[in-house]
mmCIF file of C-alpha atoms in Angstrom:
data_model
loop_
_atom_site.group_PDB
_atom_site.id
_atom_site.type_symbol
_atom_site.label_atom_id
_atom_site.label_comp_id
_atom_site.label_asym_id
_atom_site.label_seq_id
_atom_site.Cartn_x
_atom_site.Cartn_y
_atom_site.Cartn_z
ATOM 1 C CA UNK A 636 -37.368 88.042 -55.713
ATOM 2 C CA UNK A 637 -33.733 88.581 -56.648
ATOM 3 C CA UNK A 638 -31.316 86.197 -55.366
ATOM 4 C CA UNK A 639 -33.528 83.977 -53.005
ATOM 5 C CA UNK A 640 -32.721 80.358 -52.165
ATOM 6 C CA UNK A 641 -35.452 77.851 -52.426
ATOM 7 C CA UNK A 642 -35.796 74.624 -50.830
ATOM 8 C CA UNK A 643 -38.142 72.375 -48.756
ATOM 9 C CA UNK A 644 -38.510 72.917 -44.889
ATOM 10 C CA UNK A 645 -38.687 69.339 -44.249
ATOM 11 C CA UNK A 646 -37.255 66.062 -45.716
ATOM 12 C CA UNK A 647 -37.766 62.506 -44.816
ATOM 13 C CA UNK A 648 -35.010 60.302 -45.743
ATOM 14 C CA UNK A 649 -34.690 56.413 -45.375
ATOM 15 C CA UNK A 650 -31.935 54.860 -43.095
ATOM 16 C CA UNK A 651 -29.117 53.299 -45.354
ATOM 17 C CA UNK A 652 -30.611 55.056 -48.319
ATOM 18 C CA UNK A 653 -29.967 58.353 -49.953
ATOM 19 C CA UNK A 654 -31.443 61.677 -50.118
ATOM 20 C CA UNK A 655 -30.845 64.912 -51.659
ATOM 21 C CA UNK A 656 -31.501 68.262 -49.623
ATOM 22 C CA UNK A 657 -32.867 70.841 -52.407
ATOM 23 C CA UNK A 658 -31.249 74.277 -52.058
ATOM 24 C CA UNK A 659 -31.253 76.261 -55.526
ATOM 25 C CA UNK A 660 -31.366 80.195 -56.839
ATOM 26 C CA UNK A 661 -31.715 81.766 -60.330
ATOM 27 C CA UNK A 662 -28.194 82.841 -61.379
ATOM 28 C CA UNK A 663 -27.657 86.627 -62.237
ATOM 29 C CA UNK A 664 -25.058 87.819 -64.495
ATOM 30 C CA UNK A 665 -23.906 90.595 -61.885
ATOM 31 C CA UNK A 666 -23.424 88.076 -59.082
ATOM 32 C CA UNK A 667 -20.792 85.293 -58.775
ATOM 33 C CA UNK A 668 -21.327 82.747 -56.177
ATOM 34 C CA UNK A 669 -18.565 83.217 -53.878
ATOM 35 C CA UNK A 670 -18.954 80.693 -50.989
ATOM 36 C CA UNK A 671 -21.425 77.775 -50.380
ATOM 37 C CA UNK A 672 -21.493 76.387 -46.947
ATOM 38 C CA UNK A 673 -23.769 73.593 -45.721
ATOM 39 C CA UNK A 674 -23.940 73.282 -42.187
ATOM 40 C CA UNK A 675 -25.987 71.011 -39.664
ATOM 41 C CA UNK A 676 -27.015 70.999 -36.026
ATOM 42 C CA UNK A 677 -27.656 67.581 -34.400
ATOM 43 C CA UNK A 678 -28.877 66.505 -31.267
ATOM 44 C CA UNK A 679 -25.225 66.109 -29.764
ATOM 45 C CA UNK A 680 -23.479 68.143 -32.244
ATOM 46 C CA UNK A 681 -23.329 70.884 -34.776
ATOM 47 C CA UNK A 682 -20.594 72.089 -37.514
ATOM 48 C CA UNK A 683 -20.007 72.753 -41.227
ATOM 49 C CA UNK A 684 -20.475 69.836 -43.543
ATOM 50 C CA UNK A 685 -19.520 71.167 -46.734
ATOM 51 C CA UNK A 686 -17.755 74.362 -48.197
ATOM 52 C CA UNK A 687 -17.271 75.346 -51.809
ATOM 53 C CA UNK A 688 -15.112 78.237 -52.293
ATOM 54 C CA UNK A 689 -12.317 79.595 -54.762
ATOM 55 C CA UNK A 690 -10.105 77.035 -53.581
ATOM 56 C CA UNK A 691 -12.583 73.926 -54.298
ATOM 57 C CA UNK A 692 -14.805 71.599 -52.305
ATOM 58 C CA UNK A 693 -14.132 70.734 -48.742
ATOM 59 C CA UNK A 694 -15.769 68.139 -46.668
ATOM 60 C CA UNK A 695 -15.299 69.310 -43.010
ATOM 61 C CA UNK A 696 -16.887 66.624 -40.780
ATOM 62 C CA UNK A 697 -15.497 63.330 -41.025
ATOM 63 C CA UNK A 698 -18.402 61.435 -40.603
ATOM 64 C CA UNK A 699 -19.676 62.710 -43.928
ATOM 65 C CA UNK A 700 -16.645 62.207 -46.068
ATOM 66 C CA UNK A 701 -17.423 59.946 -48.961
ATOM 67 C CA UNK A 702 -21.103 60.442 -48.338
ATOM 68 C CA UNK A 703 -21.831 64.006 -49.357
ATOM 69 C CA UNK A 704 -21.524 65.824 -52.691
ATOM 70 C CA UNK A 705 -23.033 69.013 -54.388
ATOM 71 C CA UNK A 706 -23.679 69.123 -58.268
ATOM 72 C CA UNK A 707 -20.547 70.781 -59.871
ATOM 73 C CA UNK A 708 -21.819 72.089 -63.286
ATOM 74 C CA UNK A 709 -25.216 73.199 -62.337
ATOM 75 C CA UNK A 710 -25.299 77.062 -61.956
ATOM 76 C CA UNK A 711 -27.733 77.541 -58.999
ATOM 77 C CA UNK A 712 -28.031 74.112 -57.971
ATOM 78 C CA UNK A 713 -26.377 73.844 -54.666
ATOM 79 C CA UNK A 714 -28.384 70.854 -53.114
ATOM 80 C CA UNK A 715 -26.482 68.675 -51.030
ATOM 81 C CA UNK A 716 -26.778 64.982 -51.678
ATOM 82 C CA UNK A 717 -26.347 62.343 -48.873
ATOM 83 C CA UNK A 718 -25.583 58.801 -49.368
ATOM 84 C CA UNK A 719 -25.872 55.942 -46.853
ATOM 85 C CA UNK A 720 -28.149 57.944 -44.354
ATOM 86 C CA UNK A 721 -27.402 57.269 -40.637
ATOM 87 C CA UNK A 722 -29.913 57.854 -37.877
ATOM 88 C CA UNK A 723 -27.381 60.421 -36.498
ATOM 89 C CA UNK A 724 -27.834 62.481 -39.668
ATOM 90 C CA UNK A 725 -31.274 63.568 -38.623
ATOM 91 C CA UNK A 726 -31.127 67.296 -37.422
ATOM 92 C CA UNK A 727 -31.389 70.938 -39.092
ATOM 93 C CA UNK A 728 -29.309 71.495 -42.265
ATOM 94 C CA UNK A 729 -28.692 75.119 -43.345
ATOM 95 C CA UNK A 730 -27.765 75.970 -46.911
ATOM 96 C CA UNK A 731 -25.828 79.358 -47.053
ATOM 97 C CA UNK A 732 -24.538 80.989 -50.242
ATOM 98 C CA UNK A 733 -22.751 84.250 -50.709
ATOM 99 C CA UNK A 734 -22.516 86.156 -53.711
ATOM 100 C CA UNK A 735 -19.934 88.832 -54.713
ATOM 101 C CA UNK A 736 -21.683 91.712 -56.688
ATOM 102 C CA UNK A 737 -19.959 93.857 -59.403
ATOM 103 C CA UNK A 738 -18.877 96.564 -56.917
ATOM 104 C CA UNK A 739 -17.265 93.794 -54.812
ATOM 105 C CA UNK A 740 -20.014 93.935 -52.100
ATOM 106 C CA UNK A 741 -21.102 90.682 -50.686
ATOM 107 C CA UNK A 742 -24.714 89.316 -50.386
ATOM 108 C CA UNK A 743 -25.670 86.428 -47.918
ATOM 109 C CA UNK A 744 -28.755 84.250 -48.007
ATOM 110 C CA UNK A 745 -29.554 81.122 -46.108
ATOM 111 C CA UNK A 746 -32.388 78.545 -45.721
ATOM 112 C CA UNK A 747 -33.033 75.547 -43.356
ATOM 113 C CA UNK A 748 -34.216 72.138 -43.846
ATOM 114 C CA UNK A 749 -35.122 69.707 -41.043
ATOM 115 C CA UNK A 750 -33.975 66.142 -41.979
ATOM 116 C CA UNK A 751 -35.757 63.038 -40.437
ATOM 117 C CA UNK A 752 -34.336 59.653 -40.976
ATOM 118 C CA UNK A 753 -36.559 56.797 -40.637
ATOM 119 C CA UNK A 754 -36.113 53.066 -40.662
ATOM 120 C CA UNK A 755 -38.554 51.139 -42.667
ATOM 121 C CA UNK A 756 -39.560 47.734 -41.841
ATOM 122 C CA UNK A 757 -37.160 45.536 -43.642
ATOM 123 C CA UNK A 758 -38.662 43.821 -46.481
ATOM 124 C CA UNK A 759 -37.387 41.064 -48.983
ATOM 125 C CA UNK A 760 -36.816 42.199 -52.289
ATOM 126 C CA UNK A 761 -39.723 41.636 -54.851
ATOM 127 C CA UNK A 762 -38.655 41.216 -58.508
ATOM 128 C CA UNK A 763 -40.985 42.671 -61.060
ATOM 129 C CA UNK A 764 -40.980 39.964 -63.891
ATOM 130 C CA UNK A 765 -40.103 41.268 -67.334
ATOM 131 C CA UNK A 766 -41.274 39.662 -70.547
ATOM 132 C CA UNK A 767 -40.685 35.869 -70.931
ATOM 133 C CA UNK A 768 -39.561 34.397 -74.268
ATOM 134 C CA UNK A 769 -37.998 37.603 -75.820
ATOM 135 C CA UNK A 770 -36.857 37.025 -79.337
ATOM 136 C CA UNK A 771 -34.145 39.820 -80.612
ATOM 137 C CA UNK A 772 -32.519 39.733 -83.926
ATOM 138 C CA UNK A 773 -28.922 38.813 -84.320
ATOM 139 C CA UNK A 774 -26.102 41.700 -83.828
ATOM 140 C CA UNK A 775 -28.785 43.669 -82.167
ATOM 141 C CA UNK A 776 -28.119 45.770 -78.943
ATOM 142 C CA UNK A 777 -30.059 44.211 -76.154
ATOM 143 C CA UNK A 778 -30.457 44.590 -72.394
ATOM 144 C CA UNK A 779 -32.210 42.935 -69.431
ATOM 145 C CA UNK A 780 -32.807 44.859 -66.251
ATOM 146 C CA UNK A 781 -33.692 43.727 -62.962
ATOM 147 C CA UNK A 782 -35.741 45.886 -60.704
ATOM 148 C CA UNK A 783 -36.805 44.902 -57.113
ATOM 149 C CA UNK A 784 -38.534 46.694 -54.366
ATOM 150 C CA UNK A 785 -37.582 46.260 -50.703
ATOM 151 C CA UNK A 786 -35.287 47.542 -48.120
ATOM 152 C CA UNK A 787 -32.143 49.279 -49.656
ATOM 153 C CA UNK A 788 -29.239 48.562 -50.466
ATOM 154 C CA UNK A 789 -30.340 45.842 -52.879
ATOM 155 C CA UNK A 790 -27.552 43.896 -54.971
ATOM 156 C CA UNK A 791 -28.291 42.284 -58.323
ATOM 157 C CA UNK A 792 -26.782 39.330 -60.046
ATOM 158 C CA UNK A 793 -27.506 37.928 -63.435
ATOM 159 C CA UNK A 794 -27.089 34.320 -64.293
ATOM 160 C CA UNK A 795 -27.408 32.224 -67.518
ATOM 161 C CA UNK A 796 -29.060 29.008 -66.971
ATOM 162 C CA UNK A 797 -31.873 27.709 -64.657
ATOM 163 C CA UNK A 798 -32.368 28.552 -60.876
ATOM 164 C CA UNK A 799 -31.510 25.430 -58.685
ATOM 165 C CA UNK A 800 -29.422 24.183 -61.776
ATOM 166 C CA UNK A 801 -26.372 24.831 -63.383
ATOM 167 C CA UNK A 802 -25.987 28.381 -63.987
ATOM 168 C CA UNK A 803 -23.079 30.835 -65.016
ATOM 169 C CA UNK A 804 -22.716 34.244 -63.288
ATOM 170 C CA UNK A 805 -22.697 36.897 -65.920
ATOM 171 C CA UNK A 806 -23.138 40.264 -64.090
ATOM 172 C CA UNK A 807 -23.252 41.896 -60.552
ATOM 173 C CA UNK A 808 -25.169 44.728 -61.940
ATOM 174 C CA UNK A 809 -28.993 45.330 -62.209
ATOM 175 C CA UNK A 810 -28.660 45.619 -66.075
ATOM 176 C CA UNK A 811 -27.227 42.854 -68.332
ATOM 177 C CA UNK A 812 -26.183 44.318 -71.591
ATOM 178 C CA UNK A 813 -25.149 42.800 -75.072
ATOM 179 C CA UNK A 814 -23.825 45.117 -77.705
ATOM 180 C CA UNK A 815 -24.316 42.624 -80.289
ATOM 181 C CA UNK A 816 -26.195 39.696 -80.013
ATOM 182 C CA UNK A 817 -25.017 36.141 -81.400
ATOM 183 C CA UNK A 818 -26.864 33.052 -81.958
ATOM 184 C CA UNK A 819 -24.788 31.622 -79.317
ATOM 185 C CA UNK A 820 -26.598 33.794 -76.752
ATOM 186 C CA UNK A 821 -29.932 32.196 -77.068
ATOM 187 C CA UNK A 822 -30.670 30.580 -73.689
ATOM 188 C CA UNK A 823 -32.377 31.100 -70.054
ATOM 189 C CA UNK A 824 -31.352 33.981 -68.184
ATOM 190 C CA UNK A 825 -32.533 34.756 -64.659
ATOM 191 C CA UNK A 826 -31.720 37.658 -62.142
ATOM 192 C CA UNK A 827 -31.424 37.376 -58.307
ATOM 193 C CA UNK A 828 -31.958 40.387 -55.981
ATOM 194 C CA UNK A 829 -30.583 40.438 -52.269
ATOM 195 C CA UNK A 830 -30.633 42.734 -49.574
ATOM 196 C CA UNK A 831 -29.552 42.599 -45.868
#
C-alpha cells in the first residue's frame, strides 16, 4: 500500500541496555516527509519525545535528552533509538509521519508499539577466549577483540603482561589495534571485562 508505516506491535528491551523502535516507509517521489513525531504514553505521564521538522530535530521530554536519536540519512527509516533504558520507559510509543504532496495537501499516518523493559538477572561477564599463540608478520595490521556476555553495560580493558603479575594498561576499548606491528610488540596480552 502507498505510504504505509511498518513496525512491530511490541518490543522488549533490557534495563540499562539500548533498543530500537522500528518505524519505516517506502519513500515516494511525489511525497516529501514534512514532520516526524514520536510520542509515548507511560503509566504516569504522556508527551512528545522527538520531533523532526524543517527546523531540525527536537527532543522535547528532558528525561530522553542524550538518550534518543533517529537515523539522519536513511530515507524512509524513522526508527527511534533509545539508549540506557529505564524501567520508566515502558509504555506505548507512537510514530507519526506527515507527508506533503505535490499539490500541498498533507497525509498523516501513525503506528504504535508497546515497549516493555525487563530486568535480567545480573550475570558476571563471561569472556569468549580467542586464539592462543597468534603469530603475525611484522608491519601487518592486527587487532585483538574482547567479547563478553553478561549484564550490560560491560567495560573492557586490555593489558600487556600476565594477570596477577606486572601488567601495562593499553586500552579501555573492546578492541586493541595495531596499524603496523613491530617485533617489540611480541608478548602476552590479556583482556578484563567488568560490569556492575
